[in-house]
Structures are given as C-alpha cells and as structure tokens.
Amino acid sequence: MSAGWRIEVDARRCIGSGSCVGMAQAHFRMESGLATPIAAAVEPTETVIDAAESCPVEAIAVRDDDGVLIAPA
C-alpha cells in the first residue's frame, strides 16, 4: 500500500506563473492569481513532482506522510 503525499504552496513565494497548473491541472488551480492545490493530500504521482520542480520560485513543496520533502529536489 502506497503512502499519500501532501502538496503545499507557499503563497508568499508564488508569483502566479501557472506552470504547475499547466503540468498538473488535476492537482493545481489558480485562485486570486496564485496557485493552490486542489487537494492537500494526493496519491503519489510523477506529475506532482514535475509540477513542483517546474515552479520558477520553488513555492511548491511535496512531502510524504512523515513530512520528508520529496520535491523539489
């Protein structure tokens, strides 16, 4: 059984580039010009890692259930 991941977006760092929405629209949306996760907990998927790593200001953190940072690397 796979553990879930948590997605966090730091609103103070987000510049609203939308790259995460473009890469993973099932997991992110734009709200008031900033990215926000659609769900805080998600099933592990490479798409979420790619979206976090595509953020130009590293405003997205993907963590495992123990709080260990998965992405960005």
Tab-separated table of C-alpha atoms in Angstrom:
chain	number	residue	atom	x	y	z
A	1	MET	CA	0.000	0.000	0.000
A	2	SER	CA	1.436	3.354	-1.025
A	3	ALA	CA	1.601	6.288	1.323
A	4	GLY	CA	-0.015	9.575	0.406
A	5	TRP	CA	1.755	12.825	-0.339
A	6	ARG	CA	0.964	16.353	0.829
A	7	ILE	CA	1.138	19.332	-1.501
A	8	GLU	CA	1.875	22.763	-0.057
A	9	VAL	CA	2.052	26.073	-1.931
A	10	ASP	CA	3.770	28.988	-0.193
A	11	ALA	CA	1.540	31.938	-1.129
A	12	ARG	CA	4.294	34.376	-0.119
A	13	ARG	CA	6.637	32.916	-2.742
A	14	CYS	CA	4.140	32.088	-5.522
A	15	ILE	CA	4.300	34.532	-8.445
A	16	GLY	CA	1.343	33.026	-10.315
A	17	SER	CA	3.287	31.705	-13.314
A	18	GLY	CA	0.751	28.892	-13.712
A	19	SER	CA	3.354	26.320	-14.754
A	20	CYS	CA	2.064	23.898	-12.122
A	21	VAL	CA	-1.487	24.211	-13.447
A	22	GLY	CA	-0.240	23.628	-16.980
A	23	MET	CA	1.632	20.497	-15.943
A	24	ALA	CA	-0.795	19.080	-13.380
A	25	GLN	CA	-4.243	20.625	-13.774
A	26	ALA	CA	-5.761	17.722	-11.849
A	27	HIS	CA	-3.775	18.849	-8.793
A	28	PHE	CA	-3.465	22.664	-9.025
A	29	ARG	CA	-5.674	25.615	-9.871
A	30	MET	CA	-5.206	29.368	-9.939
A	31	GLU	CA	-7.070	31.298	-7.250
A	32	SER	CA	-6.791	35.093	-6.968
A	33	GLY	CA	-3.753	34.970	-9.254
A	34	LEU	CA	-1.888	32.383	-7.177
A	35	ALA	CA	-1.528	28.626	-7.425
A	36	THR	CA	-3.321	26.482	-4.882
A	37	PRO	CA	-3.546	22.714	-4.555
A	38	ILE	CA	-6.938	21.223	-5.397
A	39	ALA	CA	-6.415	18.682	-2.600
A	40	ALA	CA	-3.800	18.851	0.155
A	41	ALA	CA	-3.315	15.057	0.130
A	42	VAL	CA	-2.740	13.163	-3.114
A	43	GLU	CA	-1.715	9.729	-4.284
A	44	PRO	CA	1.974	9.646	-5.274
A	45	THR	CA	2.431	10.598	-8.923
A	46	GLU	CA	5.323	11.818	-11.051
A	47	THR	CA	3.090	14.637	-12.342
A	48	VAL	CA	3.040	16.306	-8.916
A	49	ILE	CA	6.844	16.076	-8.679
A	50	ASP	CA	7.220	17.557	-12.163
A	51	ALA	CA	4.892	20.430	-11.266
A	52	ALA	CA	6.815	21.200	-8.065
A	53	GLU	CA	10.121	21.107	-9.892
A	54	SER	CA	8.779	23.354	-12.671
A	55	CYS	CA	7.888	26.163	-10.249
A	56	PRO	CA	10.282	29.047	-11.049
A	57	VAL	CA	10.347	30.239	-7.412
A	58	GLU	CA	10.120	26.819	-5.689
A	59	ALA	CA	6.849	27.769	-3.987
A	60	ILE	CA	5.552	24.176	-4.126
A	61	ALA	CA	6.614	21.500	-1.665
A	62	VAL	CA	5.637	17.853	-1.963
A	63	ARG	CA	6.082	15.890	1.265
A	64	ASP	CA	5.463	12.316	2.301
A	65	ASP	CA	3.326	11.334	5.287
A	66	ASP	CA	6.306	11.794	7.596
A	67	GLY	CA	6.900	15.348	6.371
A	68	VAL	CA	10.020	14.462	4.411
A	69	LEU	CA	10.494	16.689	1.349
A	70	ILE	CA	10.097	14.776	-1.919
A	71	ALA	CA	10.141	17.688	-4.353
A	72	PRO	CA	11.656	19.951	-5.382
A	73	ALA	CA	14.903	18.017	-5.161
